[in-house]
PDB file of C-alpha atoms in Angstrom:
ATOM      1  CA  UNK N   1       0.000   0.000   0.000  1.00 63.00           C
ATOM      2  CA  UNK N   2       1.638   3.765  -0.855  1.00 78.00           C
ATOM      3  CA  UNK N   3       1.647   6.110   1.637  1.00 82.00           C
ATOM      4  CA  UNK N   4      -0.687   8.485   0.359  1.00 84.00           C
ATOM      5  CA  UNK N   5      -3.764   5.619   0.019  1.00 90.00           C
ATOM      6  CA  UNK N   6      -2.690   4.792   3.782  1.00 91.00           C
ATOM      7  CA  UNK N   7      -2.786   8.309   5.253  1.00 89.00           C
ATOM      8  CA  UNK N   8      -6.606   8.607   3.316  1.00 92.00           C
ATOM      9  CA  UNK N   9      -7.262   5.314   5.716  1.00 94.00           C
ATOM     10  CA  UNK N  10      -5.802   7.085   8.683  1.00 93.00           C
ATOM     11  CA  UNK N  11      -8.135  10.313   8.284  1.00 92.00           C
ATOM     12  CA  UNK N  12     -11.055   7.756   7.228  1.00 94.00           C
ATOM     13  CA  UNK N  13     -10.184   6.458  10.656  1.00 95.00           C
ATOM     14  CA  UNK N  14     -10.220   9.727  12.283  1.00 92.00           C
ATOM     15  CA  UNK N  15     -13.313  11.028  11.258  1.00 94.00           C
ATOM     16  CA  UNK N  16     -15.375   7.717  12.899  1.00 95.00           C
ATOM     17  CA  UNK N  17     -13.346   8.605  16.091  1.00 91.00           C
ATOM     18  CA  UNK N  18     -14.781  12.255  16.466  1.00 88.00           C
ATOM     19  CA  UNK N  19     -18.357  10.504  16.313  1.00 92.00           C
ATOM     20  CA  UNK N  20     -17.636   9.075  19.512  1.00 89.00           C
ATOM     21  CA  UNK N  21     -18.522  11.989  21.635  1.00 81.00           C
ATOM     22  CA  UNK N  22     -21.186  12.944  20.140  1.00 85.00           C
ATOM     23  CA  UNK N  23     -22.621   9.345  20.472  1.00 89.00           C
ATOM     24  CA  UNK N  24     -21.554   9.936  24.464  1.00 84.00           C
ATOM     25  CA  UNK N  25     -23.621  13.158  24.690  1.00 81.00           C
ATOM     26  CA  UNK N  26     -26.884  11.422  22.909  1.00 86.00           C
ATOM     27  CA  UNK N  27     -26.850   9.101  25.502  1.00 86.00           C
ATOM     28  CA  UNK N  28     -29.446   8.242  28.658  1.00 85.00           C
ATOM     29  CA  UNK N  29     -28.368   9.972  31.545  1.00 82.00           C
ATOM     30  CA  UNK N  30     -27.970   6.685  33.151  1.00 86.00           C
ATOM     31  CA  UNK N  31     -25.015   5.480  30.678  1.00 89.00           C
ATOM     32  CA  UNK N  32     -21.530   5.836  32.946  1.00 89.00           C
ATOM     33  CA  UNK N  33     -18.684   7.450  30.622  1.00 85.00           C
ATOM     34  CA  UNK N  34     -16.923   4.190  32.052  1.00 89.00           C
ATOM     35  CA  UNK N  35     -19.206   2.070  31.170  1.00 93.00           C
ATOM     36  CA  UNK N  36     -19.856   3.381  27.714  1.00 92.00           C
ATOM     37  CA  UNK N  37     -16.305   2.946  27.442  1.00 91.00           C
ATOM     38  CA  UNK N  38     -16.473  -0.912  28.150  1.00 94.00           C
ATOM     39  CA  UNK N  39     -19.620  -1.620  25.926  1.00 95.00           C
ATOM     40  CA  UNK N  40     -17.592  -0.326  23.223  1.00 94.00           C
ATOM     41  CA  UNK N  41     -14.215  -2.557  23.586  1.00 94.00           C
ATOM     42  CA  UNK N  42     -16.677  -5.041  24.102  1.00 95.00           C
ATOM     43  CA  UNK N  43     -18.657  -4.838  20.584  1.00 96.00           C
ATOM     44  CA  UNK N  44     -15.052  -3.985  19.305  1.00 94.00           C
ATOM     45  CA  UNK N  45     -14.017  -7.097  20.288  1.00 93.00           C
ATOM     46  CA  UNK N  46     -16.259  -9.304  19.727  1.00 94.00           C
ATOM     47  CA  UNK N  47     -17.425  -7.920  15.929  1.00 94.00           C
ATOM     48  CA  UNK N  48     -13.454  -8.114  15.077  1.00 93.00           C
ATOM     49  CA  UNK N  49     -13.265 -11.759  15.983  1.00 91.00           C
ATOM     50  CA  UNK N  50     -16.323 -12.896  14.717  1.00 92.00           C
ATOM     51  CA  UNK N  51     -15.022 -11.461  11.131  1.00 91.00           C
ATOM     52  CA  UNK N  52     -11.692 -13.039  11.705  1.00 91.00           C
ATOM     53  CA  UNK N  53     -13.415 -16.171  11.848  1.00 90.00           C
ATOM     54  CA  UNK N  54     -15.361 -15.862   9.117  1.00 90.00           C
ATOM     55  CA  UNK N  55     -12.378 -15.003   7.357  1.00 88.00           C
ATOM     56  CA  UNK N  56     -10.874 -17.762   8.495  1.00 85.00           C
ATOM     57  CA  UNK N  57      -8.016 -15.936   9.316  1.00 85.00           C
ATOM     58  CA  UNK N  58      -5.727 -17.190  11.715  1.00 78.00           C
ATOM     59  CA  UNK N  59      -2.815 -15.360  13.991  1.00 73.00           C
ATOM     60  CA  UNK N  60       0.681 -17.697  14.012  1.00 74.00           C
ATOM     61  CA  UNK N  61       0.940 -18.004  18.021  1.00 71.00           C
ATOM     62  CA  UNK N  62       4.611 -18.511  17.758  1.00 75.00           C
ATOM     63  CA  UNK N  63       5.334 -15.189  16.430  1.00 78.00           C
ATOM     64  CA  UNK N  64       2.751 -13.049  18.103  1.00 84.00           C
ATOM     65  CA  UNK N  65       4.253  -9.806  19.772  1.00 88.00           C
ATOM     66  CA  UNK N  66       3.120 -10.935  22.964  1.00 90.00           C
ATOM     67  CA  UNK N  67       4.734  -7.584  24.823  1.00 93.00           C
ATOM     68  CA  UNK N  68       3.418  -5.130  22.039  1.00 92.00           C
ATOM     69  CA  UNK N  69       0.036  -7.056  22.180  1.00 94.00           C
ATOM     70  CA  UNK N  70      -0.528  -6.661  26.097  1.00 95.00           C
ATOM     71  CA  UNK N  71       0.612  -2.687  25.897  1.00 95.00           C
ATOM     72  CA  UNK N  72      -1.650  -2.107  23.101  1.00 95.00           C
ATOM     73  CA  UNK N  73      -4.799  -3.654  25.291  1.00 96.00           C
ATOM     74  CA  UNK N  74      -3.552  -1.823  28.140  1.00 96.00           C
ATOM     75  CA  UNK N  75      -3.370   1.475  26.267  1.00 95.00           C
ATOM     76  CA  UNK N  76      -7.116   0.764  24.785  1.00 95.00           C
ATOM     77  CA  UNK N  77      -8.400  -0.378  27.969  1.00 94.00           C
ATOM     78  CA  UNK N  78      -7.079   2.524  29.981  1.00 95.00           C
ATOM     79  CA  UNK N  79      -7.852   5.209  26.893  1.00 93.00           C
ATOM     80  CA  UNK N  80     -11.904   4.111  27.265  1.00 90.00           C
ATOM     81  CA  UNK N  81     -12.956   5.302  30.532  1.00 90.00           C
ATOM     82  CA  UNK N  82     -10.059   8.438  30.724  1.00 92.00           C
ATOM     83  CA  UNK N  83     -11.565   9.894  27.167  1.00 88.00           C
ATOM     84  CA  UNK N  84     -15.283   9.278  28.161  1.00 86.00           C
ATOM     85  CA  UNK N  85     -14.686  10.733  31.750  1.00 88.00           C
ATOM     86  CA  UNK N  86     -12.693  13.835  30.158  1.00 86.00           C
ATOM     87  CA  UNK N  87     -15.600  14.281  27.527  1.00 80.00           C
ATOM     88  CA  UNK N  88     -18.062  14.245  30.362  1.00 82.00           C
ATOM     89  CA  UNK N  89     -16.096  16.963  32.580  1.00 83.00           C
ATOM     90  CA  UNK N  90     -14.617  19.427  29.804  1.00 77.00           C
ATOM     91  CA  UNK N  91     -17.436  18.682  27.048  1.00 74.00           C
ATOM     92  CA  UNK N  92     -17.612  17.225  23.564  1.00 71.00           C
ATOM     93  CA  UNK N  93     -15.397  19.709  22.081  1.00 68.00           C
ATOM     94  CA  UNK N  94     -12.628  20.121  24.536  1.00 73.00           C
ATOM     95  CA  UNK N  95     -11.905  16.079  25.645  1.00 77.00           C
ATOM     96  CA  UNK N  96     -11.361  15.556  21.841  1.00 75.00           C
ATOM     97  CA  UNK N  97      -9.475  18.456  21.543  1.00 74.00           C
ATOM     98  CA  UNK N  98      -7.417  17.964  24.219  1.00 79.00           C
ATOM     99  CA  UNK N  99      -6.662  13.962  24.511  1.00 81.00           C
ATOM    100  CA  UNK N 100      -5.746  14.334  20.235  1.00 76.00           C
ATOM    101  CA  UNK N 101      -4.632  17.573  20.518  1.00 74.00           C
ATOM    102  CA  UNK N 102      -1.411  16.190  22.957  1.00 77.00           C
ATOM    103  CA  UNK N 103      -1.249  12.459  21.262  1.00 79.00           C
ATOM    104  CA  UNK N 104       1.252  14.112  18.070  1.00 78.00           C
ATOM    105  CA  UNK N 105       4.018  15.629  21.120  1.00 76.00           C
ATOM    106  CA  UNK N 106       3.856  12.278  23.002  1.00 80.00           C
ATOM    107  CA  UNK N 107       3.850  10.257  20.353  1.00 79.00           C
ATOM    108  CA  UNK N 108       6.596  11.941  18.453  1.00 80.00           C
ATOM    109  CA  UNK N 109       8.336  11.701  21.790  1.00 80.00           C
ATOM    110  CA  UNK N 110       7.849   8.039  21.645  1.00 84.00           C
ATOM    111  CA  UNK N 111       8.787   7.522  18.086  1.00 79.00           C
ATOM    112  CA  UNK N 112      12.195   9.024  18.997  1.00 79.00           C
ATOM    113  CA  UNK N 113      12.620   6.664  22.026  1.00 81.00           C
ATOM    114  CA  UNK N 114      11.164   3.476  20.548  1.00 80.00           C
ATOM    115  CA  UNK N 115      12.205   3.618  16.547  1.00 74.00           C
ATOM    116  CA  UNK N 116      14.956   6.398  17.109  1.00 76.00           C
ATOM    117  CA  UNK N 117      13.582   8.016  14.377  1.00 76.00           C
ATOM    118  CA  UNK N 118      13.733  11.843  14.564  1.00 78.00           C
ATOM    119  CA  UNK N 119      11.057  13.927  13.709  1.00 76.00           C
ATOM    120  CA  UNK N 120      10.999  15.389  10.281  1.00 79.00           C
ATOM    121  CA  UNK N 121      10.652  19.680   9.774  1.00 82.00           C
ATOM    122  CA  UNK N 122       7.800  18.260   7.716  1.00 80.00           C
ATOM    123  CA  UNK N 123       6.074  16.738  10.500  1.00 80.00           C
ATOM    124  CA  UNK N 124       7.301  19.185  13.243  1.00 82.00           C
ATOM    125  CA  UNK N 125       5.681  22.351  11.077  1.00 85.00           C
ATOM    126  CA  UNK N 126       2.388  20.287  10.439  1.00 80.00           C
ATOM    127  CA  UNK N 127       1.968  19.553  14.335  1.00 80.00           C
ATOM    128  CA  UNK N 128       2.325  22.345  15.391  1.00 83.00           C
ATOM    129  CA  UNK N 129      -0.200  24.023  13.212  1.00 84.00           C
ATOM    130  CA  UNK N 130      -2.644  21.676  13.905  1.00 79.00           C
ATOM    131  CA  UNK N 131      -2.494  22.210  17.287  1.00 80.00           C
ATOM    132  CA  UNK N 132      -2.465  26.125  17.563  1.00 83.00           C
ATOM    133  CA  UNK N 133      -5.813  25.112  15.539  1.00 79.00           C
ATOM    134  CA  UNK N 134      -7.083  22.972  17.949  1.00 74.00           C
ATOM    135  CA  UNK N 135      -6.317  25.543  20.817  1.00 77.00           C
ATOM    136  CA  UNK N 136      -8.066  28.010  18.297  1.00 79.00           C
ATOM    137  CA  UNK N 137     -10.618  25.935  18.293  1.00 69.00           C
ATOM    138  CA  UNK N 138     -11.082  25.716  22.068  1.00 68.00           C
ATOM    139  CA  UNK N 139     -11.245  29.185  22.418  1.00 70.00           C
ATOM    140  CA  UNK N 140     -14.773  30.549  23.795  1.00 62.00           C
ATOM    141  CA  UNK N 141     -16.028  33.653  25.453  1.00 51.00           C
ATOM    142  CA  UNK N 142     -17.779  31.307  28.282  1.00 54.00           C
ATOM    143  CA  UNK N 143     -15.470  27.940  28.699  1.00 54.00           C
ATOM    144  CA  UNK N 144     -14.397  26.826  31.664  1.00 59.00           C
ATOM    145  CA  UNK N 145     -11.977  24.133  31.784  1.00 64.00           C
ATOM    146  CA  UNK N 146     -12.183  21.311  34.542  1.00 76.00           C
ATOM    147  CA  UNK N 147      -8.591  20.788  35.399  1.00 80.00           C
ATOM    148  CA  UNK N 148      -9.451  17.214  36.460  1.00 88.00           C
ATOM    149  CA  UNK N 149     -11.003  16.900  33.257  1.00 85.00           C
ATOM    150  CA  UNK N 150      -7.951  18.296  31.711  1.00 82.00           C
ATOM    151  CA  UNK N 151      -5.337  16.126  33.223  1.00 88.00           C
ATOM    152  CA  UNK N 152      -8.161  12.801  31.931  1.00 92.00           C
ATOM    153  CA  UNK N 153      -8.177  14.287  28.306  1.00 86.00           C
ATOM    154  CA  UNK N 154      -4.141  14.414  28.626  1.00 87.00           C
ATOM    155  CA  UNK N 155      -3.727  11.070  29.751  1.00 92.00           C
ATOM    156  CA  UNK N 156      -6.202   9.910  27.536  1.00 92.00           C
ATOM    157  CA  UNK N 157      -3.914  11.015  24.491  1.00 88.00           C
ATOM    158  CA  UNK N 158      -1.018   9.688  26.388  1.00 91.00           C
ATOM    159  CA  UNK N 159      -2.338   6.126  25.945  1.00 94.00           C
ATOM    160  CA  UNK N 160      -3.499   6.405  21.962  1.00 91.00           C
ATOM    161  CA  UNK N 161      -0.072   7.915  21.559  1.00 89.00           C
ATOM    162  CA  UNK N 162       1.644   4.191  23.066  1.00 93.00           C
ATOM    163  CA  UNK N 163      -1.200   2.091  21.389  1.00 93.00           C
ATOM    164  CA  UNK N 164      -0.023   3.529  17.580  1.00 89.00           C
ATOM    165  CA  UNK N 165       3.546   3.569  19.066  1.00 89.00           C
ATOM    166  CA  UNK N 166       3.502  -0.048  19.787  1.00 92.00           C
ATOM    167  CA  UNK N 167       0.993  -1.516  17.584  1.00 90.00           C
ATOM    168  CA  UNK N 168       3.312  -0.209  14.592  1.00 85.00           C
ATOM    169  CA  UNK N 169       5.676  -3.524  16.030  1.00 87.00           C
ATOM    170  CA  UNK N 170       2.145  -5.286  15.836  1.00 91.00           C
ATOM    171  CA  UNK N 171       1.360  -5.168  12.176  1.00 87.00           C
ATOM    172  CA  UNK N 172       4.716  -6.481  11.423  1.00 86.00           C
ATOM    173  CA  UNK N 173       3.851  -9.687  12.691  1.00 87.00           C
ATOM    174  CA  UNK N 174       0.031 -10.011  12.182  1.00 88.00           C
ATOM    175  CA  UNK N 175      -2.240  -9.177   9.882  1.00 89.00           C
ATOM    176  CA  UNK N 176      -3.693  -6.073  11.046  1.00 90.00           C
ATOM    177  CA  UNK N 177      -7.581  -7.514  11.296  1.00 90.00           C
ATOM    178  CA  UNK N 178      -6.282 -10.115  13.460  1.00 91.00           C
ATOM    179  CA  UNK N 179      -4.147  -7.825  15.353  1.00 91.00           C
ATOM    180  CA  UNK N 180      -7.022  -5.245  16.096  1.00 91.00           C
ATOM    181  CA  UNK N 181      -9.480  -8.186  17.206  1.00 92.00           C
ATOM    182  CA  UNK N 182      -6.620  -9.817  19.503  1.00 92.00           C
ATOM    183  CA  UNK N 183      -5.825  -5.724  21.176  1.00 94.00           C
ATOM    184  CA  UNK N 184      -9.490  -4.994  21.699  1.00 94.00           C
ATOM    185  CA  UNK N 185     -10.648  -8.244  22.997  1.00 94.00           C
ATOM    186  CA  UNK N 186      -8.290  -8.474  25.143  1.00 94.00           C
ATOM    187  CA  UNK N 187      -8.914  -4.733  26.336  1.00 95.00           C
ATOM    188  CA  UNK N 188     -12.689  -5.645  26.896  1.00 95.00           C
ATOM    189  CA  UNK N 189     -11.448  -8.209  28.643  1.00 95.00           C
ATOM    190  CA  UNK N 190      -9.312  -6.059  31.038  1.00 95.00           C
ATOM    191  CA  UNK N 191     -12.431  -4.021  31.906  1.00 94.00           C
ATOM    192  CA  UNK N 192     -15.358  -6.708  32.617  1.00 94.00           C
ATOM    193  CA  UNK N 193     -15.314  -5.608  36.099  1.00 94.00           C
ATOM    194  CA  UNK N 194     -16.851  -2.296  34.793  1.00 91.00           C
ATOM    195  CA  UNK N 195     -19.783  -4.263  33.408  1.00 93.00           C
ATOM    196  CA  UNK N 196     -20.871  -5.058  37.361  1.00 92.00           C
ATOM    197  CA  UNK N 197     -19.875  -1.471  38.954  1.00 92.00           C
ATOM    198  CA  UNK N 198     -22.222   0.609  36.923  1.00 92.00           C
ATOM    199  CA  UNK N 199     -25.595   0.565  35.644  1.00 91.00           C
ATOM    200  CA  UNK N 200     -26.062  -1.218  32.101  1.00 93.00           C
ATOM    201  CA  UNK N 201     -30.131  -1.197  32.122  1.00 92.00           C
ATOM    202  CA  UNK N 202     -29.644   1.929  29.602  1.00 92.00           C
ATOM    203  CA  UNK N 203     -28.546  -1.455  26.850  1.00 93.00           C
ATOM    204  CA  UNK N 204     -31.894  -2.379  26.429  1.00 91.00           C
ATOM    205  CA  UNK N 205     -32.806   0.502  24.984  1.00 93.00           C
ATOM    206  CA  UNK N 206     -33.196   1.208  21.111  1.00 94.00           C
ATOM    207  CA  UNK N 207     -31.121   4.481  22.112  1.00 93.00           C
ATOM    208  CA  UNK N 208     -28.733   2.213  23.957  1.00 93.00           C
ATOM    209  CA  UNK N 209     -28.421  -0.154  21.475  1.00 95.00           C
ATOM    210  CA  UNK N 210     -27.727   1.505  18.510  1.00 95.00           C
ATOM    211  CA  UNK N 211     -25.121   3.505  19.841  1.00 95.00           C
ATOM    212  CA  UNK N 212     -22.940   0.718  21.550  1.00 95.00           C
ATOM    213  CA  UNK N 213     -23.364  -0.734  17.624  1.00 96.00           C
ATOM    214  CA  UNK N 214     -22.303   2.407  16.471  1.00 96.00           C
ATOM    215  CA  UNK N 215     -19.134   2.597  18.938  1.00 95.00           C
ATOM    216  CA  UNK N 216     -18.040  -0.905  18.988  1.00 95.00           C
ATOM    217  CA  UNK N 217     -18.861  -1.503  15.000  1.00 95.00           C
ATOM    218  CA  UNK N 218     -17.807   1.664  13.587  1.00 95.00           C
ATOM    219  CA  UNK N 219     -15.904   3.827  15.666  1.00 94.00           C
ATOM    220  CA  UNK N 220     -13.759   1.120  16.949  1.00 94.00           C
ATOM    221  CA  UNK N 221     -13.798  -2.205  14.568  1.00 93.00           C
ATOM    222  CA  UNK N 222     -13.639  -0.784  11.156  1.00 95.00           C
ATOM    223  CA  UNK N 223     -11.854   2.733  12.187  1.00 94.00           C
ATOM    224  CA  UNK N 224      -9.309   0.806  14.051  1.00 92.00           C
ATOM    225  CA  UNK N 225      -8.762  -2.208  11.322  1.00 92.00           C
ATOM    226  CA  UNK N 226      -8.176   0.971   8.717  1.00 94.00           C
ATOM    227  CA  UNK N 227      -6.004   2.795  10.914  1.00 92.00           C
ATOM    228  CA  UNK N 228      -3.845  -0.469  11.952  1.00 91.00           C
ATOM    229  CA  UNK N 229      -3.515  -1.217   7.783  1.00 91.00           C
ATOM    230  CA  UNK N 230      -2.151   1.988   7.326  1.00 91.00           C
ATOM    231  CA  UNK N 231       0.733   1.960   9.917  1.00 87.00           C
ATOM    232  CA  UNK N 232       2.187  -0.755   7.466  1.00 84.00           C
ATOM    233  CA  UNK N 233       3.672   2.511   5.779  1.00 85.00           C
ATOM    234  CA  UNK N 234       3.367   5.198   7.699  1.00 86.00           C
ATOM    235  CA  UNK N 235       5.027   6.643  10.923  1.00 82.00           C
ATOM    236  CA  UNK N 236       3.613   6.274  13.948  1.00 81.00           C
ATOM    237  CA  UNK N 237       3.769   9.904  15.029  1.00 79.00           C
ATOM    238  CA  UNK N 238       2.748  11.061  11.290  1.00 83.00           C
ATOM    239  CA  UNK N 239      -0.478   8.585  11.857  1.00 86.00           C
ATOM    240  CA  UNK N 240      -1.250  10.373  15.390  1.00 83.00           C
ATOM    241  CA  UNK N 241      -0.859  14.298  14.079  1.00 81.00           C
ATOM    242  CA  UNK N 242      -3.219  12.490  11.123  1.00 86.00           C
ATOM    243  CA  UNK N 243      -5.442  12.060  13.762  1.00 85.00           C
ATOM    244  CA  UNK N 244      -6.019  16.106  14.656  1.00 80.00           C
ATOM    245  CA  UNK N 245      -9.295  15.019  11.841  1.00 86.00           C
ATOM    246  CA  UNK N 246     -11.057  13.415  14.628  1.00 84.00           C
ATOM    247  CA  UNK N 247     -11.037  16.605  17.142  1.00 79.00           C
ATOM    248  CA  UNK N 248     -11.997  18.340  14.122  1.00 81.00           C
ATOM    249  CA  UNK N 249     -14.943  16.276  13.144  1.00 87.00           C
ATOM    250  CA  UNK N 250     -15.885  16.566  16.990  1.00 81.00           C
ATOM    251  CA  UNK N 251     -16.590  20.235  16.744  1.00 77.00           C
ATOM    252  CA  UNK N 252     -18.220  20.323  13.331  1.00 81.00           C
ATOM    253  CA  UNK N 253     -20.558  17.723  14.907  1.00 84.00           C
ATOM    254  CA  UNK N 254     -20.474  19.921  18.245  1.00 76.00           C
ATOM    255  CA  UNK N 255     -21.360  23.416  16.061  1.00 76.00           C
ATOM    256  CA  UNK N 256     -23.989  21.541  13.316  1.00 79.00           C
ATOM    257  CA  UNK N 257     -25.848  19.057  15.710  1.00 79.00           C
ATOM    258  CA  UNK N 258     -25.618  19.423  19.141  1.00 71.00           C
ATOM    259  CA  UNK N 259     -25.912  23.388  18.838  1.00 73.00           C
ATOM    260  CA  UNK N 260     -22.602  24.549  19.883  1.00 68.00           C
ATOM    261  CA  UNK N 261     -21.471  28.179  19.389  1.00 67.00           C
ATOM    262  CA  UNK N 262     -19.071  28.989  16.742  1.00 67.00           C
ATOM    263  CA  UNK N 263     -16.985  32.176  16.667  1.00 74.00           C
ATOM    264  CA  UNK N 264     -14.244  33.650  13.769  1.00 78.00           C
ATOM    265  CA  UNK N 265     -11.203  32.321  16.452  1.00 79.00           C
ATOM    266  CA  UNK N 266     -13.036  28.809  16.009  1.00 72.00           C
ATOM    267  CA  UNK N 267     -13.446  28.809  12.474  1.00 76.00           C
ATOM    268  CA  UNK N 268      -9.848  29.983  11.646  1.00 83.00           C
ATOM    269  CA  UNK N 269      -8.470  27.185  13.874  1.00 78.00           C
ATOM    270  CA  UNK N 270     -10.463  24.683  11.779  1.00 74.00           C
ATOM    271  CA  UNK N 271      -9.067  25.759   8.799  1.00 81.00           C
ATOM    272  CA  UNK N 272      -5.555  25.480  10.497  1.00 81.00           C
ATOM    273  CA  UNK N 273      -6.236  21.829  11.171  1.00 78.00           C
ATOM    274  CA  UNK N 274      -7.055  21.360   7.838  1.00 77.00           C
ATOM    275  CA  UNK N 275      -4.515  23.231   6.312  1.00 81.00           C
ATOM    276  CA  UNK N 276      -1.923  21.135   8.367  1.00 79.00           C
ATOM    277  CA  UNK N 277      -3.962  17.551   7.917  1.00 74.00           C
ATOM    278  CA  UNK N 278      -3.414  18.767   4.081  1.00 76.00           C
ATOM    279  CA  UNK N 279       0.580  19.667   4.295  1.00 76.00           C
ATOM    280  CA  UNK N 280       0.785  16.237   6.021  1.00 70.00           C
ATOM    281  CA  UNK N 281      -0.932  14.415   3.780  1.00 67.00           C
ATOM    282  CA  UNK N 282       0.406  15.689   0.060  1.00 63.00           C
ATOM    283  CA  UNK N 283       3.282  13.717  -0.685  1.00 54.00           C
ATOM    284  CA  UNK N 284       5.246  14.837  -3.919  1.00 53.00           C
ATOM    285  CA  UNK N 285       5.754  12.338  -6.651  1.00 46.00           C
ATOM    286  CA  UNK N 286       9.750  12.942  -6.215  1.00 41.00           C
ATOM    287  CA  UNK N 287       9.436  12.003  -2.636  1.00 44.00           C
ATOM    288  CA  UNK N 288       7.153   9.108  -2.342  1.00 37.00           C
ATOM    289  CA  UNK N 289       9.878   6.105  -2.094  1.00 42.00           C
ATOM    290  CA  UNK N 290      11.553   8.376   1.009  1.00 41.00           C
ATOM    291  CA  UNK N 291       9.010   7.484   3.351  1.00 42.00           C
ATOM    292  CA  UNK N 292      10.971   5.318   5.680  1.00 36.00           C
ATOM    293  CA  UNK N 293       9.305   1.972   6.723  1.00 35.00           C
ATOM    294  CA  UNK N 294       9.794   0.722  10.138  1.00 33.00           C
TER     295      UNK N 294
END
């Protein structure tokens, strides 16, 4: 796969992930951020299995990462209730903002540690606009920021930042379908005890329902199987400033459903975003065989 057909996946991706708070904020009042975060590793799980067996595909258990595997599933696990939580105390708008908006530092941090690769003037100019335009975007006569809520958003990004980190050693193993179903089921697993310390009754509804289908089918099993494809050729931390789409999508879905207000400060940092998703993404003919595969 080139890198420019993989970096469409990874903004594919990115755009299902700023659905998910939106999907939080139509909920009952009675579904837990936790506990929406479970449901969804849950349907994850369980939707990306159930196609790997129909696919009949099959992991090789003697060369499975088994260290990148559990730190992935760990990452996921712990990601789940710390976004949902932040999204709950900050808003729609700010969580995303925040827990993407600080994933492209950390993980460039960890691309440098990890893969000792150093981070391109490309990449460095492209993150940084793309987060002045999520801080643009942030920017609102009334907000209030819950600091608690803050530091939840930050170490929400913190763990998306090691899952692409370490699932980029993932994909080099297993095929990334299998991969994503072994990550996320494993992740569900980790948080069962969730499923018995807050109230699930809000399941049964036809509310309920659809959106833990929508979270666990869309926003986690296919985003996640396109996203995991694409780090086959591209950078870890060039996936996660790829990624600034989601907070993006967030507030468009904030501003055009969910009623949010919109100033000139908010609309210039969406065009920021853009413009940097844009730089990041055009890759010259002349310079398509540099990208450097890990």
């Amino acid at each position: 796969m080139n890198t420019s057909l993989s970096k469409i996946l990874i903004l594919c991706a990115a755009v299902l992930w700023g659905t998910t708070g939106t999907a939080q904020a139509l909920a009952s009042a009675e579904a837990h951020s936790v506990a929406i975060g479970a449901v969804r590793l849950a349907v994850g799980g369980l939707s990306l299995l159930a196609a790997c067996l129909i696919q009949k595909k099959k992991a090789d258990v003697r060369h499975l990462p088994i260290l990148p595997l559990t730190v992935a599933a760990a990452s996921m696990a712990a990601y789940q209730p710390l976004f949902f939580s932040a999204v709950i105390k900050t808003g729609v708008a700010v969580g995303t903002m925040v827990a993407i908006g600080s994933a492209p530092l950390l993980s460039g941090v960890l691309d440098y540690i990890v893969y000792s690769k150093k981070p391109t003037k490309k990449w460095l100019l492209a993150t940084f606009t793309g987060i002045l335009g999520c801080c643009c975007l942030l920017l609102k006569k009334d907000s209030q920021i819950d600091v608690i809520g803050l530091g939840m958003a930050i170490g929400a990004g913190a763990s998306f930042a090691c899952y692409t980190t370490v699932n980029k050693k993932i994909v080099q193993y297993v095929d990334p379908q299998v991969g994503a179903s072994l990550v996320f089921t494993t992740a569900a697993v980790l948080l069962i005890p969730c499923w018995f310390m807050y109230d699930m009754s809000w399941l049964v509804s036809l509310n309920g329902i659809g959106i833990a289908l929508h979270l666990g089918i869309l926003t986690t099993a296919l985003a996640y199987v396109l996203f995991s494809t694409a780090l086959k050729s591209v950078h870890a931390s060039t996936a996660v400033t790829l990624s600034l789409a989601e907070p993006v999508t967030a507030f468009l879905l904030g501003v055009f459903l969910l009623g949010e207000s919109l100033t000139l400060v908010n609309i210039c940092g969406a065009v920021l975003v853009f413009v940097s998703l844009a730089f990041l993404t055009y890759s010259p003919k002349s310079s398509l065989n540099q990208e450097v595969h890990i």
